[in-house]
PDB file of C-alpha atoms in Angstrom:
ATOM      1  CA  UNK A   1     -31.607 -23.141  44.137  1.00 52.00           C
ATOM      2  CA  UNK A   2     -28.931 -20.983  46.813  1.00 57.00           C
ATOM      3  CA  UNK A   3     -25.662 -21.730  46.746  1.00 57.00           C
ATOM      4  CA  UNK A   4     -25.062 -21.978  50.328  1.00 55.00           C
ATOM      5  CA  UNK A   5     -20.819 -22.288  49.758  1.00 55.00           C
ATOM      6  CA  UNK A   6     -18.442 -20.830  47.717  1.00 56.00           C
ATOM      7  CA  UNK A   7     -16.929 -23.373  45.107  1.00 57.00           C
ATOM      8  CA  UNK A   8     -13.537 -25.264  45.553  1.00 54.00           C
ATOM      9  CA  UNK A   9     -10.427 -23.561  43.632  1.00 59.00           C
ATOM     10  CA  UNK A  10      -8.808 -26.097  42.234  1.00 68.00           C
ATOM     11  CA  UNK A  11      -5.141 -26.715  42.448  1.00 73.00           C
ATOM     12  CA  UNK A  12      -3.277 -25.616  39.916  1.00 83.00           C
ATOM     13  CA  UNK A  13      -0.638 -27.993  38.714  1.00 87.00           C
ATOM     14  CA  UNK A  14       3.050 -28.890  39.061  1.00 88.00           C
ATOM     15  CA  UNK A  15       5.315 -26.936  37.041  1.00 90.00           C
ATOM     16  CA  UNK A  16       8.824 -26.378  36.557  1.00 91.00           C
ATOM     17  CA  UNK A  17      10.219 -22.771  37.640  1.00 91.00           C
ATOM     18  CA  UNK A  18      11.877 -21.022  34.624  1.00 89.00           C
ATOM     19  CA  UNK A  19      14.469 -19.681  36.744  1.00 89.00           C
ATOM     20  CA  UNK A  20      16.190 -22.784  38.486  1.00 91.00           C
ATOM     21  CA  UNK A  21      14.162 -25.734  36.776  1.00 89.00           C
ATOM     22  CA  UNK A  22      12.766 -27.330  39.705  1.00 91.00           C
ATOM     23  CA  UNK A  23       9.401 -28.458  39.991  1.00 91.00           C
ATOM     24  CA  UNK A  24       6.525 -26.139  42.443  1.00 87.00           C
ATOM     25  CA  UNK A  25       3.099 -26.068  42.810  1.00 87.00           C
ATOM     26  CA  UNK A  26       2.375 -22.513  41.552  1.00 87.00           C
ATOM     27  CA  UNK A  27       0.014 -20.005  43.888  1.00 82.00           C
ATOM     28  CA  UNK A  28      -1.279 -18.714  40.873  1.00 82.00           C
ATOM     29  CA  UNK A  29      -1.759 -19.068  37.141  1.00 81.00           C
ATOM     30  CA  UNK A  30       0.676 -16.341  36.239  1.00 85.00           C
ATOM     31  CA  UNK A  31       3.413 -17.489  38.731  1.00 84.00           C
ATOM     32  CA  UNK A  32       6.740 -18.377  37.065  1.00 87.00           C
ATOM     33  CA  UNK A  33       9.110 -18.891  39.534  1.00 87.00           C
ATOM     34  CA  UNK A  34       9.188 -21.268  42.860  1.00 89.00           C
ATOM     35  CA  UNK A  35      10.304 -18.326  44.882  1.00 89.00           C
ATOM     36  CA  UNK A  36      11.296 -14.441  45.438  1.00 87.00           C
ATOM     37  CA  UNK A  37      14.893 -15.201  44.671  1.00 90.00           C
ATOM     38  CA  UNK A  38      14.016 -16.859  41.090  1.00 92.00           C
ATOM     39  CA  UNK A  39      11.168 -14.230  40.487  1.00 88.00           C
ATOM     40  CA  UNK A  40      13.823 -11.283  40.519  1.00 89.00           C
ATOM     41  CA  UNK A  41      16.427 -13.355  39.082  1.00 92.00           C
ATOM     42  CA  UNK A  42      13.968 -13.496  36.183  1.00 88.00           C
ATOM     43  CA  UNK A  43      13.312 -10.361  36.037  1.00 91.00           C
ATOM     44  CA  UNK A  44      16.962  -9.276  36.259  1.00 92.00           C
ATOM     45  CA  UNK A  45      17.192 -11.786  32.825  1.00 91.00           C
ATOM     46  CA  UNK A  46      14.509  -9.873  31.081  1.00 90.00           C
ATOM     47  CA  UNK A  47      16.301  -6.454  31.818  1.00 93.00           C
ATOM     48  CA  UNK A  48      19.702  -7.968  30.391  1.00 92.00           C
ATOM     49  CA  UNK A  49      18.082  -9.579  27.338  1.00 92.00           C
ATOM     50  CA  UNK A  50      15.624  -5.634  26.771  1.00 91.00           C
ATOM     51  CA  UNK A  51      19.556  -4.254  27.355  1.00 92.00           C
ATOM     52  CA  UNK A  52      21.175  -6.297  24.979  1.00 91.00           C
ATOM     53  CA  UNK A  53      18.198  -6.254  21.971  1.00 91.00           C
ATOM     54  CA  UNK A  54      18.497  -2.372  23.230  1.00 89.00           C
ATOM     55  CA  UNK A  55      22.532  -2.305  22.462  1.00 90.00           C
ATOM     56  CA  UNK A  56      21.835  -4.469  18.998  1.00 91.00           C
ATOM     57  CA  UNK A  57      19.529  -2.225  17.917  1.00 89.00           C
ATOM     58  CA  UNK A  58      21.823   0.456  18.477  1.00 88.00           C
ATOM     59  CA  UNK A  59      24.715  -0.767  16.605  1.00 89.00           C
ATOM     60  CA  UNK A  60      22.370  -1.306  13.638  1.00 87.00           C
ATOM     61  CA  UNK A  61      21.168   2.332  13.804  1.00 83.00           C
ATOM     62  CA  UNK A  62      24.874   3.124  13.789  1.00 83.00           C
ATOM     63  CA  UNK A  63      26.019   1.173  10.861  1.00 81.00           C
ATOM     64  CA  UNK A  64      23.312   2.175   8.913  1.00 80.00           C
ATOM     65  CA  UNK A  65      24.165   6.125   9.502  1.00 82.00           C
ATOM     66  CA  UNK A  66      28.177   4.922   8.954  1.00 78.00           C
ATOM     67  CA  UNK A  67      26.927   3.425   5.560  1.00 77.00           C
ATOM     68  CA  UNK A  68      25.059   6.340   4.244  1.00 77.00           C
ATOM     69  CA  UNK A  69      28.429   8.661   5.290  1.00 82.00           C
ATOM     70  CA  UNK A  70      30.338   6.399   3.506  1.00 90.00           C
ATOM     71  CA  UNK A  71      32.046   7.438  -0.087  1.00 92.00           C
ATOM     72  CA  UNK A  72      32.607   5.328  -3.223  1.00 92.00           C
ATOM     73  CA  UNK A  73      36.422   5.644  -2.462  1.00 93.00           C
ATOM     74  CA  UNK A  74      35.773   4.557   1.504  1.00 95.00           C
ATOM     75  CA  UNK A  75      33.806   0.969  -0.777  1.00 96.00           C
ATOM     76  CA  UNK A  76      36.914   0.906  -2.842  1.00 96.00           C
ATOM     77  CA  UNK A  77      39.290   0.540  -0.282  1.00 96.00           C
ATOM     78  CA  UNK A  78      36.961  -1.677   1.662  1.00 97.00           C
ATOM     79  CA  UNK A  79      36.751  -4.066  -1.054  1.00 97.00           C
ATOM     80  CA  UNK A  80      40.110  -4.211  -1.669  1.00 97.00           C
ATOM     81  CA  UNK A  81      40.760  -4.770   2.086  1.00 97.00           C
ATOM     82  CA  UNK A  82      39.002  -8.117   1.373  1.00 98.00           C
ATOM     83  CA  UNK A  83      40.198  -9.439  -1.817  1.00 98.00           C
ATOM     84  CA  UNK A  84      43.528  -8.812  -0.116  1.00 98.00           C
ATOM     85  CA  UNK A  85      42.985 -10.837   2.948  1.00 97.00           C
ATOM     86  CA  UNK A  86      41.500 -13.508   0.951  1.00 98.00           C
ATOM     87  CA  UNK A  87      45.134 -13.634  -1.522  1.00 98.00           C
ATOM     88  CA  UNK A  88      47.284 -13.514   1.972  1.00 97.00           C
ATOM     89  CA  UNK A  89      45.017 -16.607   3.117  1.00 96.00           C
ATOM     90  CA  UNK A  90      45.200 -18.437   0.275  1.00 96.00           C
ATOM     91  CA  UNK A  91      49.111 -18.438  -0.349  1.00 97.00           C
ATOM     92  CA  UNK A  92      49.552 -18.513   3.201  1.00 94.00           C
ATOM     93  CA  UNK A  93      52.046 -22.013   2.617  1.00 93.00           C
ATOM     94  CA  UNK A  94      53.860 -20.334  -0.382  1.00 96.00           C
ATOM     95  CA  UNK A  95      56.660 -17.930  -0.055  1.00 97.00           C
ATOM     96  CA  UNK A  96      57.214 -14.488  -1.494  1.00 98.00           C
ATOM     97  CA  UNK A  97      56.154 -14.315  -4.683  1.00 98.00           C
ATOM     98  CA  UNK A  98      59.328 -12.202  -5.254  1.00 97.00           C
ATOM     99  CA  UNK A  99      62.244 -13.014  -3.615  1.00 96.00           C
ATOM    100  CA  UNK A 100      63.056 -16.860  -1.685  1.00 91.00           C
ATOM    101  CA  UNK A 101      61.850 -15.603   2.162  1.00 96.00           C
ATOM    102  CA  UNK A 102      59.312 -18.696   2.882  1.00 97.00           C
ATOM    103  CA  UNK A 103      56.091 -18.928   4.096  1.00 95.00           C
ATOM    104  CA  UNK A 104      57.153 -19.366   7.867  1.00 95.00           C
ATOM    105  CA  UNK A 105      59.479 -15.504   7.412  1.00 96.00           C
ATOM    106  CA  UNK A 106      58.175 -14.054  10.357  1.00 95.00           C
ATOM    107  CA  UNK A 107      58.173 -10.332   9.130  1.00 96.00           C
ATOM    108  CA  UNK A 108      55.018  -8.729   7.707  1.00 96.00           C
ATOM    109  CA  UNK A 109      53.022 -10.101   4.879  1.00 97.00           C
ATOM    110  CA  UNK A 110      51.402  -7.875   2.149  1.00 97.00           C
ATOM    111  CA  UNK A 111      49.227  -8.170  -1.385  1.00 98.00           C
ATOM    112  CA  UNK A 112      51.210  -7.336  -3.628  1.00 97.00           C
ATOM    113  CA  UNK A 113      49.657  -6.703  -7.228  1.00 97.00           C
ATOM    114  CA  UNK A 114      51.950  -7.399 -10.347  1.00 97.00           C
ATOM    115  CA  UNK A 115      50.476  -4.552 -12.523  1.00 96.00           C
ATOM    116  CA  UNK A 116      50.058  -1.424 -10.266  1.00 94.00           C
ATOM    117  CA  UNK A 117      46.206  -0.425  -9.482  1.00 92.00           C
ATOM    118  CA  UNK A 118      47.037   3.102 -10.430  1.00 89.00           C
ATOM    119  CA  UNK A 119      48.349   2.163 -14.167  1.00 87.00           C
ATOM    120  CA  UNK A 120      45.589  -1.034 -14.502  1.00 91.00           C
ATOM    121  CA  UNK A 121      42.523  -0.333 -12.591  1.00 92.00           C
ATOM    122  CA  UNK A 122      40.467  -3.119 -14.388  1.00 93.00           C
ATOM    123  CA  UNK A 123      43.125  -5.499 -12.471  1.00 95.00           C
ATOM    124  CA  UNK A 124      42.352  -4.254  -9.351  1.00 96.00           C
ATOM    125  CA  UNK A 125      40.064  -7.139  -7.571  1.00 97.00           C
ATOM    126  CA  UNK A 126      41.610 -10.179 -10.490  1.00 96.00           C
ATOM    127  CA  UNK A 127      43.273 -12.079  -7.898  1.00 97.00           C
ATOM    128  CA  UNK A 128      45.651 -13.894 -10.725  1.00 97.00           C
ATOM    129  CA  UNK A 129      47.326 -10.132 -10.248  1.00 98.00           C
ATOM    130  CA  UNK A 130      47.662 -10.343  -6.716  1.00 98.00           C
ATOM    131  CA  UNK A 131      50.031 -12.494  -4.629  1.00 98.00           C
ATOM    132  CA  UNK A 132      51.269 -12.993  -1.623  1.00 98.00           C
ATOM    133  CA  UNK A 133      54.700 -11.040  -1.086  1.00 98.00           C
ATOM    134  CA  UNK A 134      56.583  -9.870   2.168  1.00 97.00           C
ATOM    135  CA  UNK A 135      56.410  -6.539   3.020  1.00 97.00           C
ATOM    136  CA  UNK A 136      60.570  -5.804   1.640  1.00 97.00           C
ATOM    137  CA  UNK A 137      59.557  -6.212  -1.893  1.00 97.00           C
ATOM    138  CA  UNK A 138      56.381  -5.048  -1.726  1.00 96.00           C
ATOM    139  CA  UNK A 139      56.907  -1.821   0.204  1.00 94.00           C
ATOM    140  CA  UNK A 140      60.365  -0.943  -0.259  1.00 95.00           C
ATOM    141  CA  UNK A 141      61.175  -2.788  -3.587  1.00 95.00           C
ATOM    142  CA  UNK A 142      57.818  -1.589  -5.527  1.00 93.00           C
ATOM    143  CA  UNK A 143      57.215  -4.971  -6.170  1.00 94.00           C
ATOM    144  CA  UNK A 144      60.303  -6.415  -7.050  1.00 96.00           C
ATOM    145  CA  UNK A 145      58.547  -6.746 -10.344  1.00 95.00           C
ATOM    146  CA  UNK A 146      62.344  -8.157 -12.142  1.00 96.00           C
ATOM    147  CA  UNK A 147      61.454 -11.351  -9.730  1.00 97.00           C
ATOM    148  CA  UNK A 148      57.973 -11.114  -9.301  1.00 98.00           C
ATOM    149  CA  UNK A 149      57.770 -12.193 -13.365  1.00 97.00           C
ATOM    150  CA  UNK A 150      59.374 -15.605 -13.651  1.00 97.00           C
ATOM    151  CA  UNK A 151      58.033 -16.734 -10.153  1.00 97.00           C
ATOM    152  CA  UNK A 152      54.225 -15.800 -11.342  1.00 98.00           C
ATOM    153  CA  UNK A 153      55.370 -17.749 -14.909  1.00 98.00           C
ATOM    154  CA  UNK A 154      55.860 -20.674 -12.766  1.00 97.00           C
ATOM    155  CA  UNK A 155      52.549 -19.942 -10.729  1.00 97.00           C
ATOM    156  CA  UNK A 156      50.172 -19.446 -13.251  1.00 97.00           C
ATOM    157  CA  UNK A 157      51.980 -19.746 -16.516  1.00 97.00           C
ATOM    158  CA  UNK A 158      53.191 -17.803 -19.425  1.00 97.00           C
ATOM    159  CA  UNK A 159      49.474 -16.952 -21.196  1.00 97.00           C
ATOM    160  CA  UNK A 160      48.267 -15.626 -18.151  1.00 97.00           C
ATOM    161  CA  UNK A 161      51.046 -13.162 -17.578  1.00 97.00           C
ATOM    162  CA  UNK A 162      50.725 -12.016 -20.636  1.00 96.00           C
ATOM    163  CA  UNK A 163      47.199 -11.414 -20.451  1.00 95.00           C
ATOM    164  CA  UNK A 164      47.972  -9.550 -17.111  1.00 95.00           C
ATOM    165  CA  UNK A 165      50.337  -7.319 -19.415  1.00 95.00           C
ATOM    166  CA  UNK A 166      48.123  -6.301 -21.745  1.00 93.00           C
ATOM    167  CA  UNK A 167      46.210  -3.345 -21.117  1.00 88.00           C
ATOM    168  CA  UNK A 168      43.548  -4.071 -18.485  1.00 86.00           C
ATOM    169  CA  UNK A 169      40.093  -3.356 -19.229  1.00 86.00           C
ATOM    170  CA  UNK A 170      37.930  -0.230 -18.211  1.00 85.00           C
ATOM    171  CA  UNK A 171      36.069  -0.689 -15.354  1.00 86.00           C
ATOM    172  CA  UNK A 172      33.913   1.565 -13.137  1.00 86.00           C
ATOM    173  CA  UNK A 173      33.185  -0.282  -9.968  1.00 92.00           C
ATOM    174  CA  UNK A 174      30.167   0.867  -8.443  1.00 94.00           C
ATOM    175  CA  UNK A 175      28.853   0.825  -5.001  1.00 95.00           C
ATOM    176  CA  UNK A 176      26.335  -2.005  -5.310  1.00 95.00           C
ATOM    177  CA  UNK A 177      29.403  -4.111  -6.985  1.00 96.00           C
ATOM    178  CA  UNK A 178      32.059  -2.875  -4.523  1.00 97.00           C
ATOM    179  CA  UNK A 179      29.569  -4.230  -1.880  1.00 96.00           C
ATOM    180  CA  UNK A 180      28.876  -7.876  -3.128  1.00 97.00           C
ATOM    181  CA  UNK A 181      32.901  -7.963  -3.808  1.00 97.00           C
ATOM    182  CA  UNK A 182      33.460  -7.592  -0.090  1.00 97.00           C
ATOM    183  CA  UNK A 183      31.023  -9.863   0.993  1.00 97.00           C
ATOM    184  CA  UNK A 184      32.007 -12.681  -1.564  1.00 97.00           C
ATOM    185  CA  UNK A 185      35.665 -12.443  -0.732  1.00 98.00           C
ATOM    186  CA  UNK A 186      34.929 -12.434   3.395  1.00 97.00           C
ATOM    187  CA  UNK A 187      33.149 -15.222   2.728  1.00 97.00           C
ATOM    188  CA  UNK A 188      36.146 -16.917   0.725  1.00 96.00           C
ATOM    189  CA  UNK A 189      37.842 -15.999   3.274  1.00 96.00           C
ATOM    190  CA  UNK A 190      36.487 -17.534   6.364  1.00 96.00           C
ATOM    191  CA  UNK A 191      35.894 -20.589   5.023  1.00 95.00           C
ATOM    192  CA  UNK A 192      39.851 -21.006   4.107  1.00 93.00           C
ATOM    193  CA  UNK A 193      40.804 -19.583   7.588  1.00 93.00           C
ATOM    194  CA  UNK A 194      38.405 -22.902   8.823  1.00 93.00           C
ATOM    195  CA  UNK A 195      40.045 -25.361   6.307  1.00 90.00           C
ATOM    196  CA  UNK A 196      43.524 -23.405   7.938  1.00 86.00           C
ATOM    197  CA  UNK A 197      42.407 -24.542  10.992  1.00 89.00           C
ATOM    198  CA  UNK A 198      41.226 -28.378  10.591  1.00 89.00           C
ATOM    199  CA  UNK A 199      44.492 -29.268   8.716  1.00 84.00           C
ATOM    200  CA  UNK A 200      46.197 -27.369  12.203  1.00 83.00           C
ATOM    201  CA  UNK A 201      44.217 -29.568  14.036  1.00 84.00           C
ATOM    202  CA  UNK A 202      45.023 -32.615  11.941  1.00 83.00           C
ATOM    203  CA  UNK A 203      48.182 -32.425  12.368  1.00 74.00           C
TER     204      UNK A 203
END
């Protein structure tokens, strides 16, 4: 048998246009917008999102080059950038650990470490060495170590000390371990600067 007429297209139905969320009858099976205006809006959205996977992509590329330039000593400090953070977060409501300025001195705040890193490396990251301290003693007092003492008796007693004055052990930090360090102690980090917060907002 002929066909005499071509067959009926069917309508294609209602959908909602991924630009403003109304509903439209679509002309075709592709179509995803209602109109001109939310078909190059679209399109503008799909350039920003290529741009911005383009722009993650290269800061990736870019940390990845900075890590293979980077030097055991550039881990080292990194690491210790952390730990120290992490100490100045968690004594943030004590005062110096040697002298009476408290917590709320508005001056600078350092790390300070009660044996030196250069004379005990293998208390370097052992954050029962390091202690909140304002930036006087620390910087410009070496430590105050004559008041440091009896304050970190009273902090973490007598036996500990003591252990901190014996000779520390050998260590040789490597890259992989300086790495993990960091990491761990951002993470300690952050989730004090949240508790920091809540008791803020508790208040």
């Amino acid at each position: 048998m002929i066909r005499t007429s071509l067959p009926v297209k069917k309508a294609l139905k209602p959908r909602r246009c991924r630009s403003c969320g109304n509903p439209y009858v679509p002309i075709s099976s592709m179509a995803k917008a209602c109109s001109v205006p939310c078909a190059l809006d679209l399109v503008r959205q799909a350039n920003a999102r290529k741009e911005a996977r383009a722009k993650r992509e290269e800061r990736a590329a870019t940390r990845v080059a900075k890590e293979k330039l980077k030097s055991r000593a550039d881990y080292l400090r990194e690491a210790q950038t952390a730990v120290n953070a992490y100490v100045r977060l968690r004594d943030a409501n004590e005062p110096c650990i040697s002298c009476d300025r408290p917590a709320t001195w508005g001056g600078q705040w350092h790390a300070s470490h009660y044996r030196s890193v250069g004379s005990n490396p293998g208390w370097r990251f052992n954050v029962l060495n390091i202690h909140r301290a304002c930036s006087i003693c620390n910087a410009w007092k070496s430590g105050n170590l004559t008041e440091y003492r009896p304050r970190l008796i009273t902090k973490i007693g007598l036996e500990r000390v003591e252990l901190l004055e014996q000779e520390s052990p050998v260590r040789k930090y490597d890259i992989e371990y300086l790495k993990r360090l960091k990491k761990v102690m951002n993470k300690k980090a952050r989730r004090l600067e949240r508790r920091i917060e809540q008791r803020k907002e508790a208040a």
